[in-house]
Each structure stands twice: as C-alpha cells, then as structure tokens.
Coordinates of C-alpha atoms and ligand atoms in Angstrom, one line a residue:
X359 CA 103.4 82.4 124.1
X360 CA 102.6 81.2 120.6
X361 CA 100.5 83.7 118.6
X362 CA 97.9 83.4 115.9
X363 CA 99.0 85.6 113.0
X364 CA 97.0 86.8 109.9
X365 CA 98.8 87.8 106.7
X366 CA 97.0 89.8 104.1
X367 CA 98.2 88.4 100.8
X368 CA 98.2 90.6 97.7
X369 CA 97.9 89.6 94.1
X370 CA 98.3 91.6 90.9
X371 CA 97.4 90.5 87.3
X372 CA 96.5 87.1 88.5
X373 CA 99.7 86.4 90.4
X374 CA 100.7 86.7 94.0
X375 CA 103.1 89.5 94.9
X376 CA 106.4 88.4 96.3
X377 CA 105.9 90.5 99.4
X378 CA 103.1 88.2 100.4
X379 CA 105.6 85.3 100.8
X380 CA 108.0 87.6 102.7
X381 CA 105.0 88.6 105.0
X382 CA 104.4 84.9 105.7
X383 CA 108.1 84.4 106.7
X384 CA 107.8 87.5 109.0
X385 CA 104.5 86.1 110.4
X386 CA 106.2 82.8 111.2
X387 CA 108.7 84.6 113.4
X388 CA 106.0 86.7 115.1
X389 CA 103.9 83.6 115.7
X390 CA 106.7 81.9 117.8
X391 CA 105.4 78.5 116.7
X392 CA 101.7 79.5 116.6
X393 CA 99.4 79.5 113.6
X394 CA 99.9 81.6 110.4
X395 CA 96.9 82.0 108.2
X396 CA 96.7 84.1 105.0
X397 CA 93.7 86.0 103.7
X398 CA 93.2 86.6 100.0
X399 CA 90.6 89.1 98.8
X400 CA 89.3 89.6 95.3
X401 CA 86.7 88.4 92.9
X402 CA 88.6 85.3 91.6
X403 CA 91.6 84.4 93.8
X404 CA 90.9 80.8 94.8
X405 CA 93.4 79.4 92.4
X406 CA 96.2 81.4 94.1
X407 CA 95.6 80.0 97.6
X408 CA 97.8 76.9 97.5
X409 CA 100.9 78.8 96.6
X410 CA 100.6 80.6 99.9
X411 CA 100.6 77.3 101.7
X412 CA 103.7 76.2 99.7
X413 CA 105.4 79.3 101.1
X414 CA 104.5 78.5 104.7
X415 CA 100.9 79.5 105.5
X416 CA 99.2 76.9 107.6
X417 CA 95.8 77.7 106.0
X418 CA 94.2 80.3 103.7
X419 CA 90.9 82.1 103.8
X420 CA 89.7 83.4 100.4
X421 CA 87.2 86.3 100.6
X422 CA 85.7 86.4 97.1
X423 CA 83.2 89.1 96.2
X424 CA 82.8 91.1 93.0
X425 CA 83.0 94.3 95.2
X426 CA 86.6 93.3 96.1
X427 CA 87.8 92.9 92.5
X428 CA 89.6 96.3 92.8
X429 CA 91.1 97.6 96.0
X430 CA 89.0 100.1 97.9
X431 CA 89.8 101.1 101.4
X432 CA 86.3 100.6 102.8
X433 CA 85.7 97.3 100.8
X434 CA 88.9 95.7 102.1
X435 CA 88.3 97.3 105.6
X436 CA 84.9 95.6 105.8
X437 CA 86.3 92.2 104.6
X438 CA 89.2 92.2 107.0
X439 CA 87.2 93.5 109.9
X440 CA 84.7 90.5 109.5
X441 CA 87.6 88.1 109.4
X442 CA 89.4 89.6 112.4
X443 CA 86.2 89.6 114.4
X444 CA 85.7 85.9 113.6
X445 CA 89.3 84.7 113.9
X446 CA 90.7 87.0 116.6
X447 CA 94.4 87.0 115.4
X448 CA 97.0 88.5 117.8
X449 CA 99.1 90.0 115.0
X450 CA 98.4 91.1 111.4
X451 CA 101.1 91.5 108.7
X452 CA 100.8 93.5 105.5
X453 CA 103.3 94.3 102.8
X454 CA 104.5 97.9 103.0
X455 CA 102.9 98.5 99.7
X456 CA 100.4 101.1 98.5
X457 CA 97.6 98.8 99.7
X458 CA 99.3 98.0 103.1
X459 CA 100.2 101.6 103.7
X460 CA 96.6 102.7 103.1
X461 CA 94.7 99.9 104.9
X462 CA 96.8 99.0 107.9
X463 CA 96.7 102.4 109.8
X464 CA 92.9 102.6 109.3
X465 CA 92.3 99.1 110.6
X466 CA 94.7 99.6 113.5
X467 CA 93.1 102.9 114.5
X468 CA 89.6 101.6 114.3
X469 CA 90.6 98.6 116.4
X470 CA 92.5 100.8 118.8
X471 CA 95.7 98.8 118.2
X472 CA 99.4 99.7 117.6
X473 CA 101.0 99.7 114.2
X474 CA 104.7 99.3 113.4
X475 CA 105.2 100.2 109.8
X476 CA 108.0 99.7 107.2
X477 CA 109.7 96.9 109.1
X478 CA 113.0 95.8 107.6
X479 CA 114.0 93.2 110.2
X480 CA 112.7 91.3 113.2
X481 CA 114.1 89.3 116.0
X482 CA 112.5 87.4 118.9
X483 CA 113.0 88.7 122.4
X484 CA 111.2 86.3 124.8
X485 CA 107.5 86.3 124.0
X486 CA 107.7 89.5 122.0
X487 CA 109.1 90.3 118.5
X488 CA 111.4 93.3 118.3
X489 CA 110.9 95.1 115.0
X490 CA 113.6 97.2 113.2
X491 CA 112.4 100.1 111.1
X492 CA 114.2 103.0 109.5
X493 CA 113.7 106.6 110.7
X494 CA 114.9 110.0 109.6
X495 CA 114.8 109.1 105.9
X496 CA 116.9 105.9 106.5
X497 CA 119.7 107.7 108.4
X498 CA 118.9 105.7 111.6
X499 CA 117.1 102.6 112.7
X500 CA 114.8 102.1 115.7
X501 CA 113.8 98.9 117.4
X502 CA 110.3 98.7 118.6
X503 CA 107.9 96.2 120.2
X504 CA 104.3 96.2 121.2
X505 CA 103.8 94.0 124.3
X506 CA 100.1 94.2 124.7
X507 CA 97.1 93.7 122.4
X508 CA 96.7 93.2 118.7
X509 CA 99.8 94.1 116.7
X510 CA 99.7 95.5 113.1
X511 CA 102.9 95.3 111.1
X512 CA 103.8 96.3 107.5
X513 CA 107.0 94.9 106.1
X514 CA 109.2 96.6 103.5
X515 CA 109.5 94.5 100.3
X516 CA 112.8 92.8 99.6
X517 CA 114.1 92.8 103.2
X518 CA 112.8 89.6 104.8
X519 CA 113.6 86.5 102.9
X520 CA 110.6 84.3 102.1
X521 CA 110.7 80.6 103.2
X522 CA 111.8 78.0 100.7
X523 CA 108.9 77.0 98.5
X524 CA 107.7 73.5 99.3
X525 CA 105.0 72.2 96.9
X526 CA 104.5 69.1 99.1
X527 CA 103.1 71.3 101.9
X528 CA 99.4 71.1 102.4
X529 CA 96.8 73.1 104.4
X530 CA 93.2 74.0 104.5
X531 CA 91.9 76.5 101.9
X532 CA 88.5 77.9 102.9
X533 CA 86.2 80.3 101.1
X534 CA 84.5 82.8 103.5
X535 CA 81.4 84.7 102.6
X536 CA 81.9 88.4 103.1
X537 CA 79.1 91.0 103.2
X538 CA 80.2 94.3 101.7
X539 CA 77.6 97.1 102.1
X540 CA 77.4 100.9 101.4
X541 CA 80.7 101.2 99.6
X542 CA 81.7 104.9 99.6
X543 CA 84.2 104.4 96.8
X544 CA 83.5 102.5 93.6
X545 CA 86.3 101.9 91.1
X546 CA 84.8 102.4 87.7
X547 CA 87.8 101.7 85.5
X548 CA 91.5 100.9 86.0
X549 CA 93.8 102.6 83.4
X550 CA 97.3 101.1 83.4
X551 CA 100.4 102.8 82.2
X552 CA 102.6 100.8 79.8
X553 CA 105.2 99.0 82.0
X554 CA 108.1 96.7 81.5
X555 CA 106.4 94.2 83.7
X556 CA 108.9 94.4 86.5
X557 CA 107.4 96.0 89.6
X558 CA 109.6 98.8 90.9
X559 CA 109.0 98.2 94.6
X560 CA 109.8 94.5 94.4
X561 CA 112.5 94.6 91.7
X562 CA 115.7 92.8 92.5
X563 CA 117.6 95.1 90.1
X564 CA 116.8 98.7 89.3
X565 CA 118.4 101.0 86.7
X566 CA 117.5 104.6 87.7
X567 CA 118.0 107.8 85.8
X568 CA 118.3 111.4 86.9
X569 CA 118.4 114.8 85.3
X570 CA 121.6 113.6 83.7
X571 CA 119.7 111.6 81.2
X572 CA 118.7 115.0 79.7
X573 CA 115.5 114.0 77.9
X574 CA 112.7 111.3 77.6
X575 CA 114.8 109.7 74.9
X576 CA 117.8 109.6 77.3
X577 CA 116.0 106.9 79.2
X578 CA 116.2 104.5 76.2
X579 CA 119.7 103.2 76.9
X580 CA 118.7 102.7 80.5
X581 CA 115.6 100.7 79.4
X582 CA 117.9 98.6 77.2
X583 CA 120.2 97.8 80.1
X584 CA 117.2 97.1 82.3
X585 CA 115.8 94.7 79.6
X586 CA 119.0 92.7 79.5
X587 CA 119.2 92.5 83.3
X588 CA 115.5 91.8 83.9
X589 CA 115.4 95.0 85.9
X590 CA 112.9 97.8 86.5
X591 CA 113.6 101.4 85.5
X592 CA 113.3 104.1 88.2
X593 CA 114.0 107.8 88.4
X594 CA 115.0 110.7 90.6
X595 CA 112.5 113.4 91.2
X596 CA 114.7 115.7 89.1
X597 CA 114.0 113.5 86.1
X598 CA 110.3 113.4 86.8
X599 CA 110.0 117.1 87.4
X600 CA 111.8 117.7 84.1
X601 CA 109.1 115.5 82.4
X602 CA 111.6 112.9 81.2
X603 CA 109.5 110.2 82.7
X604 CA 106.3 109.5 84.7
X605 CA 106.1 110.2 88.5
X606 CA 105.2 106.6 89.1
X607 CA 109.0 105.9 88.6
X608 CA 110.1 108.3 91.3
X609 CA 112.3 106.9 94.0
X610 CA 113.0 108.7 97.2
X611 CA 111.5 110.4 100.3
X612 CA 108.3 111.4 98.4
X613 CA 108.5 108.5 95.9
X614 CA 108.9 104.8 96.3
X615 CA 111.3 103.3 98.8
X616 CA 113.2 100.4 97.2
X617 CA 115.7 97.8 98.5
X618 CA 116.9 95.9 95.4
X619 CA 120.0 93.6 95.3
X620 CA 121.5 96.0 92.7
X621 CA 120.7 99.7 92.1
X622 CA 122.4 101.4 89.2
X623 CA 122.1 105.2 89.5
X624 CA 122.7 107.0 86.2
X625 CA 123.1 110.8 86.2
X626 CA 121.7 111.2 89.7
X627 CA 123.5 113.6 92.0
X628 CA 122.5 111.8 95.2
X629 CA 120.3 114.4 97.1
X630 CA 119.4 113.3 100.6
X631 CA 115.7 113.0 99.5
X632 CA 116.7 110.5 96.7
X633 CA 119.0 108.6 99.1
X634 CA 116.1 108.2 101.5
X635 CA 114.5 105.9 98.9
X636 CA 117.4 103.7 97.8
X637 CA 120.4 103.9 100.2
X638 CA 119.5 100.5 101.7
X639 CA 119.9 98.7 98.4
X640 CA 122.4 95.8 98.8
X641 CA 124.8 96.9 96.1
X642 CA 124.8 100.5 94.6
X643 CA 126.6 101.4 91.4
X644 CA 126.7 105.1 90.5
X645 CA 127.5 106.5 87.1
X646 CA 128.1 110.3 87.1
X647 CA 130.3 112.7 85.2
X648 CA 131.0 114.7 88.4
X649 CA 133.6 112.9 90.7
X650 CA 132.3 115.0 93.6
X651 CA 128.6 113.9 93.3
X652 CA 127.2 112.9 96.6
X653 CA 125.8 109.6 95.2
X654 CA 129.4 108.3 95.3
X655 CA 129.3 108.5 99.1
X656 CA 126.7 105.7 99.2
X657 CA 127.9 103.8 96.2
X658 CA 129.8 100.4 96.4
X659 CA 131.1 100.9 92.9
X660 CA 131.5 104.3 91.2
X661 CA 132.0 105.0 87.5
X662 CA 133.1 108.6 86.7
X663 CA 132.0 109.1 83.2
X664 CA 129.3 110.0 80.7
X665 CA 126.3 107.7 81.1
X666 CA 125.6 107.8 77.4
X667 CA 129.0 106.0 76.9
X668 CA 129.0 103.8 80.0
X669 CA 125.5 102.5 80.0
X670 CA 125.6 101.0 76.4
X671 CA 129.0 99.4 77.2
X672 CA 127.5 97.8 80.3
X673 CA 124.5 96.6 78.2
X674 CA 126.8 95.0 75.6
X675 CA 128.9 93.3 78.3
X676 CA 125.8 91.9 80.2
X677 CA 124.5 90.6 76.9
X678 CA 127.5 88.3 76.8
X679 CA 126.9 86.8 80.2
Ligands
FAD919 P1 120.6 116.8 89.7 O1 120.8 117.1 91.1 O2 120.4 117.9 88.7 O3 121.8 115.8 89.3 C1 122.0 115.4 87.9 C2 123.3 114.7 88.0 O4 123.6 114.2 86.7 C3 124.5 115.5 88.3 O5 125.2 114.9 89.4 C4 125.4 115.5 87.1 O6 126.8 115.5 87.4 C5 125.0 114.2 86.4 N1 125.1 114.2 85.0 C6 124.8 115.1 84.1 N2 125.0 114.7 82.8 C7 125.6 113.5 82.9 C8 126.0 112.5 82.0 N3 125.9 112.7 80.7 N4 126.5 111.3 82.5 C9 126.6 111.1 83.8 N5 126.2 112.0 84.8 C10 125.7 113.1 84.3 N6 114.3 113.7 94.8 C11 114.2 112.4 94.6 O7 115.0 111.9 93.7 N7 113.2 111.7 95.2 C12 112.4 112.2 96.1 O8 111.5 111.5 96.6 C13 112.5 113.6 96.4 N8 111.7 114.2 97.3 C14 111.9 115.5 97.6 C15 111.1 116.0 98.6 C16 111.3 117.4 99.0 C17 110.5 117.9 100.1 C18 112.3 118.1 98.4 C19 112.5 119.5 98.8 C20 113.1 117.6 97.4 C21 112.8 116.3 97.0 N9 113.6 115.7 96.0 C22 113.5 114.3 95.7 C23 114.5 116.5 95.1 C24 115.9 116.4 95.4 O9 116.2 117.4 96.4 C25 116.8 116.7 94.2 O10 116.5 117.9 93.6 C26 116.7 115.6 93.1 O11 116.9 114.3 93.7 C27 117.8 115.9 92.0 O12 117.6 115.0 91.0 P2 118.8 114.5 90.1 O13 119.9 113.9 91.0 O14 118.3 113.7 89.0 O15 119.3 115.9 89.5

C-alpha cells in the first residue's frame, strides 16, 4: 500500500544539507509510490523550498517562525507535532544528524511509535520497507521492519544516494502558520568555531589525524592536504584528548560516525572505538609508522611510513591533478 511520507529537511548557513536530499530518496522508497512531502522549519527558509522539489519532494511545507530560527527540541517538537496532526503521515524520515538524533526519539516516544535509527540501506519487501542498520559498533548489521503504525526513521549521511536533481520538476510550496508557546529552552547566541567549511558528517573525503600527529601544529600538513582535496579534517579521540584539536573533530564510537568515499587516517592506531566511526568508509587509506597497527586491517591501501613525510608528498601529487 502506498504511504504518505514526511521528510524533515535541514538547512545550515542558508543552504540545504545534503542529507535532506538523501532522506527524500529514502522516503520515495518507503512511500512505495505514495506521496513524499518535505517540511522546512526556520525563520527564513522559503527560498530553499524549490530545491527540495528538484530532488524529488512532491510538495514542501515551510514552517517559518522567529522562535524556530535556531534549533530547540521543544520548538521543533511543537512545529512537527502540529504538522503531523494535520497531515497524518505514515512514515517520517530524518537525517541521522545531531538534530535528527535529538528530535526523532522524542517525537516517536510521545506519539507512541517505533523508531529505526541510523539506517544505512533499505529494500522493499511487499508492503513494508526493510531497513538495514549497524549494530555492535558497526561489527554487524541488522535488518528491521515496523509493520504497524507510524514509522520514524533516521538515515546515516552519505549512505543512500539522492535522486538526480531535476530543475524542471514542480510542486506545491505552502507556508504553514505554527504556534510556538512556552519554550523551555531559548538560544541566546550561537558561537561558531572556525571551520574549513566542509561538514565532517557529510564530507565525501576526510583526512583524519591521531596521536601520531604529535601536536596541534602537526595537524597543519593534514589541513593542507584536506584543502587540496576539498576534504574535511577529522581526528581520533587520542588526538582530541592530547589537546591537539577540538572534540568536535572526533570520529568514533563516542564521536561522529562518518561514511565518506575516501578516509585518510594519519597516525591513528585503529582502536575498535575509532573503527566504529569510520570502518564503513568506501575507501580507507592508512598512513602509520607501525606495520602492525590495527588500522591496516580495515585499510584498502596502507602506507607504512612517517606521516610528516608521506602527507606533504600526497599534497604535492594531488596539486598536480
Ligand atoms: P594511538 O593509539 O596512540 O596511536 C597513534 C598511532 O600513531 C600509532 O599507531 C603510531 O604507530 C602512529 N604514529 C606515531 N607517529 C607517527 C608518525 N610520525 N607517522 C605515522 N604514524 C605515526 N577513540 C576514538 O578515536 N574515537 C572514539 O569515539 C573513541 N571512543 C572511546 C570510547 C571509550 C568508552 C573508550 C574506552 C575509548 C574510546 N576511544 C575512542 C579511544 C580509543 O580506545 C583509543 O585510545 C584512541 O582511538 C587512540 O587514538 P590514536 O589512534 O590517535 O592514538
């Protein structure tokens, strides 16, 4: 049976996040030929709506309210709850992002529905979609389905290909008025760290450093390589604990989970907790002085050597391409 599916689209710095397009592709599968509509919340998001239609949404609802300018759990909860009550979707898809991870379980619990989180793949089995998700820190995968009631799903960025962008696609964009009352959390100020502009969770290429970089300055050659490749810089917890970089760069079980096309691990030993966050990357290159380092067990290409020699050489070679 065809389903009506809601996608919560996310934007950052005035642009839609790629995971929103991936969520639309997932929603299309789940809908089985039914309707996919996207919801955009914020204080000024109207101009982004058409791009969601170009990526496959049948229509878009924009919920604009100054109280939604910055994400808060109760503000977005109230907005989504009003739209769900009105539209009665049968499935709701979020990105497995900080926002999606925070909001989806709360909504699902309050609506007494099931949630399948961190989905990396989906397939249709009769009327129901079967979702694949990693368990035991990525050592195994389980397949799950919910065959009754409203389904909540979060999808891991970079795993489900978005549909081809088609600018000739058209669809309805409607502004809905949302009442937000008694906010328990109010964001007074957002202080951003300096960043290279490439979002770590959605990056197609990541250059990551571990304790082997030895200092904050040791990250500079990695940043240079990342700049040439248009990559994001990440880190092991070892590097974060040693104060070589900020914890926002940490990848792993207690950091970010990433699935780039290319992951270059520099001076990272490959502890199980680090592998939990990156072992599903499509191609892994490891640079380590120790030929016995565990990172080589998951690497597609291994370079045994000093990262301070190898990384600048790679940067020079990639500059020529
Ligand atoms: P090390 O293990 O010290 O490895 C450094 C590597 O650099 C070595 O292999 C060495 O051979 C190599 N090296 C040194 N110098 C050079 C050089 N010049 N050139 C090339 N190679 C060189 N870790 C995470 O990363 N993410 C997590 O989310 C995470 N969560 C955790 C949660 C828990 C509950 C626990 C207990 C641990 C967690 N850890 C996590 C920590 C994890 O167990 C490891 O301690 C950590 O990943 C080690 O970081 P590292 O590989 O950078 O350092």
